[in-house]
mmCIF file with all atom_site columns, C-alpha atoms in Angstrom:
data_model
loop_
_atom_site.group_PDB
_atom_site.id
_atom_site.type_symbol
_atom_site.label_atom_id
_atom_site.label_alt_id
_atom_site.label_comp_id
_atom_site.label_asym_id
_atom_site.label_entity_id
_atom_site.label_seq_id
_atom_site.pdbx_PDB_ins_code
_atom_site.Cartn_x
_atom_site.Cartn_y
_atom_site.Cartn_z
_atom_site.occupancy
_atom_site.B_iso_or_equiv
_atom_site.pdbx_formal_charge
_atom_site.auth_seq_id
_atom_site.auth_comp_id
_atom_site.auth_asym_id
_atom_site.auth_atom_id
_atom_site.pdbx_PDB_model_num
ATOM 1  C CA . UNK A 1 1  ? 48.726  11.916 -15.381 1.00 67.00 ? 1  UNK A CA 1
ATOM 2  C CA . UNK A 1 2  ? 45.221  10.509 -15.158 1.00 67.00 ? 2  UNK A CA 1
ATOM 3  C CA . UNK A 1 3  ? 42.335  11.345 -17.475 1.00 71.00 ? 3  UNK A CA 1
ATOM 4  C CA . UNK A 1 4  ? 38.984  11.862 -16.619 1.00 77.00 ? 4  UNK A CA 1
ATOM 5  C CA . UNK A 1 5  ? 36.711  9.900  -18.358 1.00 78.00 ? 5  UNK A CA 1
ATOM 6  C CA . UNK A 1 6  ? 32.537  10.313 -18.136 1.00 79.00 ? 6  UNK A CA 1
ATOM 7  C CA . UNK A 1 7  ? 30.477  7.439  -18.931 1.00 77.00 ? 7  UNK A CA 1
ATOM 8  C CA . UNK A 1 8  ? 26.633  7.476  -19.040 1.00 73.00 ? 8  UNK A CA 1
ATOM 9  C CA . UNK A 1 9  ? 25.023  4.061  -17.869 1.00 71.00 ? 9  UNK A CA 1
ATOM 10 C CA . UNK A 1 10 ? 21.383  3.469  -18.494 1.00 69.00 ? 10 UNK A CA 1
ATOM 11 C CA . UNK A 1 11 ? 19.635  1.963  -15.613 1.00 72.00 ? 11 UNK A CA 1
ATOM 12 C CA . UNK A 1 12 ? 16.129  0.451  -16.404 1.00 91.00 ? 12 UNK A CA 1
ATOM 13 C CA . UNK A 1 13 ? 14.181  -0.013 -13.315 1.00 94.00 ? 13 UNK A CA 1
ATOM 14 C CA . UNK A 1 14 ? 11.733  -2.616 -13.192 1.00 96.00 ? 14 UNK A CA 1
ATOM 15 C CA . UNK A 1 15 ? 8.160   -2.384 -12.761 1.00 97.00 ? 15 UNK A CA 1
ATOM 16 C CA . UNK A 1 16 ? 5.949   -3.935 -9.741  1.00 97.00 ? 16 UNK A CA 1
ATOM 17 C CA . UNK A 1 17 ? 2.291   -4.033 -9.017  1.00 97.00 ? 17 UNK A CA 1
ATOM 18 C CA . UNK A 1 18 ? 0.145   -3.976 -5.708  1.00 97.00 ? 18 UNK A CA 1
ATOM 19 C CA . UNK A 1 19 ? -2.166  -6.798 -4.949  1.00 96.00 ? 19 UNK A CA 1
ATOM 20 C CA . UNK A 1 20 ? -4.820  -5.544 -2.543  1.00 94.00 ? 20 UNK A CA 1
ATOM 21 C CA . UNK A 1 21 ? -8.365  -6.322 -1.578  1.00 93.00 ? 21 UNK A CA 1
ATOM 22 C CA . UNK A 1 22 ? -10.669 -5.832 1.856   1.00 94.00 ? 22 UNK A CA 1
ATOM 23 C CA . UNK A 1 23 ? -13.515 -8.278 2.659   1.00 94.00 ? 23 UNK A CA 1
ATOM 24 C CA . UNK A 1 24 ? -16.609 -7.058 0.656   1.00 95.00 ? 24 UNK A CA 1
ATOM 25 C CA . UNK A 1 25 ? -18.311 -6.516 4.150   1.00 96.00 ? 25 UNK A CA 1
ATOM 26 C CA . UNK A 1 26 ? -17.686 -6.964 7.967   1.00 96.00 ? 26 UNK A CA 1
ATOM 27 C CA . UNK A 1 27 ? -19.398 -6.565 10.905  1.00 95.00 ? 27 UNK A CA 1
ATOM 28 C CA . UNK A 1 28 ? -18.387 -3.868 13.573  1.00 93.00 ? 28 UNK A CA 1
ATOM 29 C CA . UNK A 1 29 ? -18.046 -6.349 16.014  1.00 90.00 ? 29 UNK A CA 1
ATOM 30 C CA . UNK A 1 30 ? -14.651 -7.726 14.613  1.00 87.00 ? 30 UNK A CA 1
ATOM 31 C CA . UNK A 1 31 ? -12.966 -4.398 15.443  1.00 90.00 ? 31 UNK A CA 1
ATOM 32 C CA . UNK A 1 32 ? -9.900  -4.956 13.907  1.00 93.00 ? 32 UNK A CA 1
ATOM 33 C CA . UNK A 1 33 ? -8.386  -6.640 10.352  1.00 95.00 ? 33 UNK A CA 1
ATOM 34 C CA . UNK A 1 34 ? -4.763  -7.396 9.162   1.00 95.00 ? 34 UNK A CA 1
ATOM 35 C CA . UNK A 1 35 ? -3.864  -5.599 5.900   1.00 96.00 ? 35 UNK A CA 1
ATOM 36 C CA . UNK A 1 36 ? -2.176  -8.137 3.598   1.00 93.00 ? 36 UNK A CA 1
ATOM 37 C CA . UNK A 1 37 ? -1.358  -6.245 0.242   1.00 95.00 ? 37 UNK A CA 1
ATOM 38 C CA . UNK A 1 38 ? 1.349   -7.712 -1.568  1.00 95.00 ? 38 UNK A CA 1
ATOM 39 C CA . UNK A 1 39 ? 3.728   -6.153 -4.375  1.00 96.00 ? 39 UNK A CA 1
ATOM 40 C CA . UNK A 1 40 ? 5.284   -8.058 -6.989  1.00 96.00 ? 40 UNK A CA 1
ATOM 41 C CA . UNK A 1 41 ? 8.664   -6.599 -5.979  1.00 96.00 ? 41 UNK A CA 1
ATOM 42 C CA . UNK A 1 42 ? 8.490   -8.009 -2.472  1.00 96.00 ? 42 UNK A CA 1
ATOM 43 C CA . UNK A 1 43 ? 9.062   -4.235 -1.131  1.00 97.00 ? 43 UNK A CA 1
ATOM 44 C CA . UNK A 1 44 ? 7.089   -3.153 1.876   1.00 96.00 ? 44 UNK A CA 1
ATOM 45 C CA . UNK A 1 45 ? 3.729   -1.459 1.437   1.00 96.00 ? 45 UNK A CA 1
ATOM 46 C CA . UNK A 1 46 ? 2.685   1.822  3.042   1.00 95.00 ? 46 UNK A CA 1
ATOM 47 C CA . UNK A 1 47 ? -0.956  2.249  3.880   1.00 96.00 ? 47 UNK A CA 1
ATOM 48 C CA . UNK A 1 48 ? -3.418  5.343  4.764   1.00 96.00 ? 48 UNK A CA 1
ATOM 49 C CA . UNK A 1 49 ? -7.167  5.837  5.294   1.00 97.00 ? 49 UNK A CA 1
ATOM 50 C CA . UNK A 1 50 ? -9.568  7.849  2.907   1.00 97.00 ? 50 UNK A CA 1
ATOM 51 C CA . UNK A 1 51 ? -12.239 7.624  5.444   1.00 97.00 ? 51 UNK A CA 1
ATOM 52 C CA . UNK A 1 52 ? -10.576 8.333  8.878   1.00 97.00 ? 52 UNK A CA 1
ATOM 53 C CA . UNK A 1 53 ? -14.321 9.119  10.704  1.00 97.00 ? 53 UNK A CA 1
ATOM 54 C CA . UNK A 1 54 ? -14.977 5.062  9.932   1.00 97.00 ? 54 UNK A CA 1
ATOM 55 C CA . UNK A 1 55 ? -11.828 3.257  10.073  1.00 97.00 ? 55 UNK A CA 1
ATOM 56 C CA . UNK A 1 56 ? -8.040  4.100  10.866  1.00 97.00 ? 56 UNK A CA 1
ATOM 57 C CA . UNK A 1 57 ? -4.728  2.282  10.733  1.00 96.00 ? 57 UNK A CA 1
ATOM 58 C CA . UNK A 1 58 ? -2.303  1.212  13.361  1.00 94.00 ? 58 UNK A CA 1
ATOM 59 C CA . UNK A 1 59 ? 0.682   -0.443 11.742  1.00 90.00 ? 59 UNK A CA 1
ATOM 60 C CA . UNK A 1 60 ? -0.560  -3.067 9.567   1.00 92.00 ? 60 UNK A CA 1
ATOM 61 C CA . UNK A 1 61 ? -4.109  -3.469 11.463  1.00 95.00 ? 61 UNK A CA 1
ATOM 62 C CA . UNK A 1 62 ? -7.154  -1.650 10.313  1.00 96.00 ? 62 UNK A CA 1
ATOM 63 C CA . UNK A 1 63 ? -9.087  -0.495 13.464  1.00 97.00 ? 63 UNK A CA 1
ATOM 64 C CA . UNK A 1 64 ? -12.696 -0.132 12.812  1.00 97.00 ? 64 UNK A CA 1
ATOM 65 C CA . UNK A 1 65 ? -14.584 2.649  14.450  1.00 96.00 ? 65 UNK A CA 1
ATOM 66 C CA . UNK A 1 66 ? -18.099 2.934  13.400  1.00 96.00 ? 66 UNK A CA 1
ATOM 67 C CA . UNK A 1 67 ? -20.485 1.604  10.693  1.00 97.00 ? 67 UNK A CA 1
ATOM 68 C CA . UNK A 1 68 ? -20.037 3.011  6.890   1.00 97.00 ? 68 UNK A CA 1
ATOM 69 C CA . UNK A 1 69 ? -17.783 2.349  3.866   1.00 98.00 ? 69 UNK A CA 1
ATOM 70 C CA . UNK A 1 70 ? -14.015 2.103  5.151   1.00 97.00 ? 70 UNK A CA 1
ATOM 71 C CA . UNK A 1 71 ? -11.726 3.080  2.249   1.00 98.00 ? 71 UNK A CA 1
ATOM 72 C CA . UNK A 1 72 ? -7.624  2.110  2.288   1.00 97.00 ? 72 UNK A CA 1
ATOM 73 C CA . UNK A 1 73 ? -5.221  3.151  0.275   1.00 97.00 ? 73 UNK A CA 1
ATOM 74 C CA . UNK A 1 74 ? -1.852  1.072  -0.591  1.00 97.00 ? 74 UNK A CA 1
ATOM 75 C CA . UNK A 1 75 ? 1.162   2.343  -1.987  1.00 96.00 ? 75 UNK A CA 1
ATOM 76 C CA . UNK A 1 76 ? 4.824   1.311  -2.475  1.00 97.00 ? 76 UNK A CA 1
ATOM 77 C CA . UNK A 1 77 ? 7.158   4.306  -3.442  1.00 96.00 ? 77 UNK A CA 1
ATOM 78 C CA . UNK A 1 78 ? 9.948   2.199  -5.205  1.00 96.00 ? 78 UNK A CA 1
ATOM 79 C CA . UNK A 1 79 ? 13.467  1.721  -4.879  1.00 96.00 ? 79 UNK A CA 1
ATOM 80 C CA . UNK A 1 80 ? 17.043  1.732  -6.498  1.00 93.00 ? 80 UNK A CA 1
ATOM 81 C CA . UNK A 1 81 ? 15.969  -1.564 -8.555  1.00 95.00 ? 81 UNK A CA 1
ATOM 82 C CA . UNK A 1 82 ? 12.175  -0.687 -8.790  1.00 97.00 ? 82 UNK A CA 1
ATOM 83 C CA . UNK A 1 83 ? 9.739   2.139  -10.084 1.00 96.00 ? 83 UNK A CA 1
ATOM 84 C CA . UNK A 1 84 ? 6.961   3.432  -7.818  1.00 97.00 ? 84 UNK A CA 1
ATOM 85 C CA . UNK A 1 85 ? 3.849   1.120  -7.836  1.00 97.00 ? 85 UNK A CA 1
ATOM 86 C CA . UNK A 1 86 ? 0.606   2.617  -8.955  1.00 96.00 ? 86 UNK A CA 1
ATOM 87 C CA . UNK A 1 87 ? -1.306  3.456  -5.959  1.00 96.00 ? 87 UNK A CA 1
ATOM 88 C CA . UNK A 1 88 ? -4.288  0.892  -5.495  1.00 97.00 ? 88 UNK A CA 1
ATOM 89 C CA . UNK A 1 89 ? -7.473  1.401  -2.823  1.00 97.00 ? 89 UNK A CA 1
ATOM 90 C CA . UNK A 1 90 ? -9.983  -0.872 -1.431  1.00 97.00 ? 90 UNK A CA 1
ATOM 91 C CA . UNK A 1 91 ? -13.574 -0.277 -0.046  1.00 97.00 ? 91 UNK A CA 1
ATOM 92 C CA . UNK A 1 92 ? -15.201 -2.189 2.752   1.00 97.00 ? 92 UNK A CA 1
ATOM 93 C CA . UNK A 1 93 ? -18.774 -1.883 4.094   1.00 97.00 ? 93 UNK A CA 1
ATOM 94 C CA . UNK A 1 94 ? -18.761 -2.127 7.794   1.00 97.00 ? 94 UNK A CA 1
ATOM 95 C CA . UNK A 1 95 ? -22.135 -3.292 9.021   1.00 96.00 ? 95 UNK A CA 1
#
């Protein structure tokens, strides 16, 4: 007869950091900017807008709607090897 053995395994997840910055300002004539945040883990990033009346997101493209301050947040939820990254934000003035 086989015996049941319970064993605890301690798994240490690695930390990760997001690097993300928008240009300081851009003219409204630009209309679209590619978002290029990176994580130290290489895992994919999710973006969301804090100012939807000024700018919005389509995939990884930032779409400029009107003049004002556009704030974008970048986050990464983690994986079976990495902890969740601290969310970061960047704000750009649209002229």
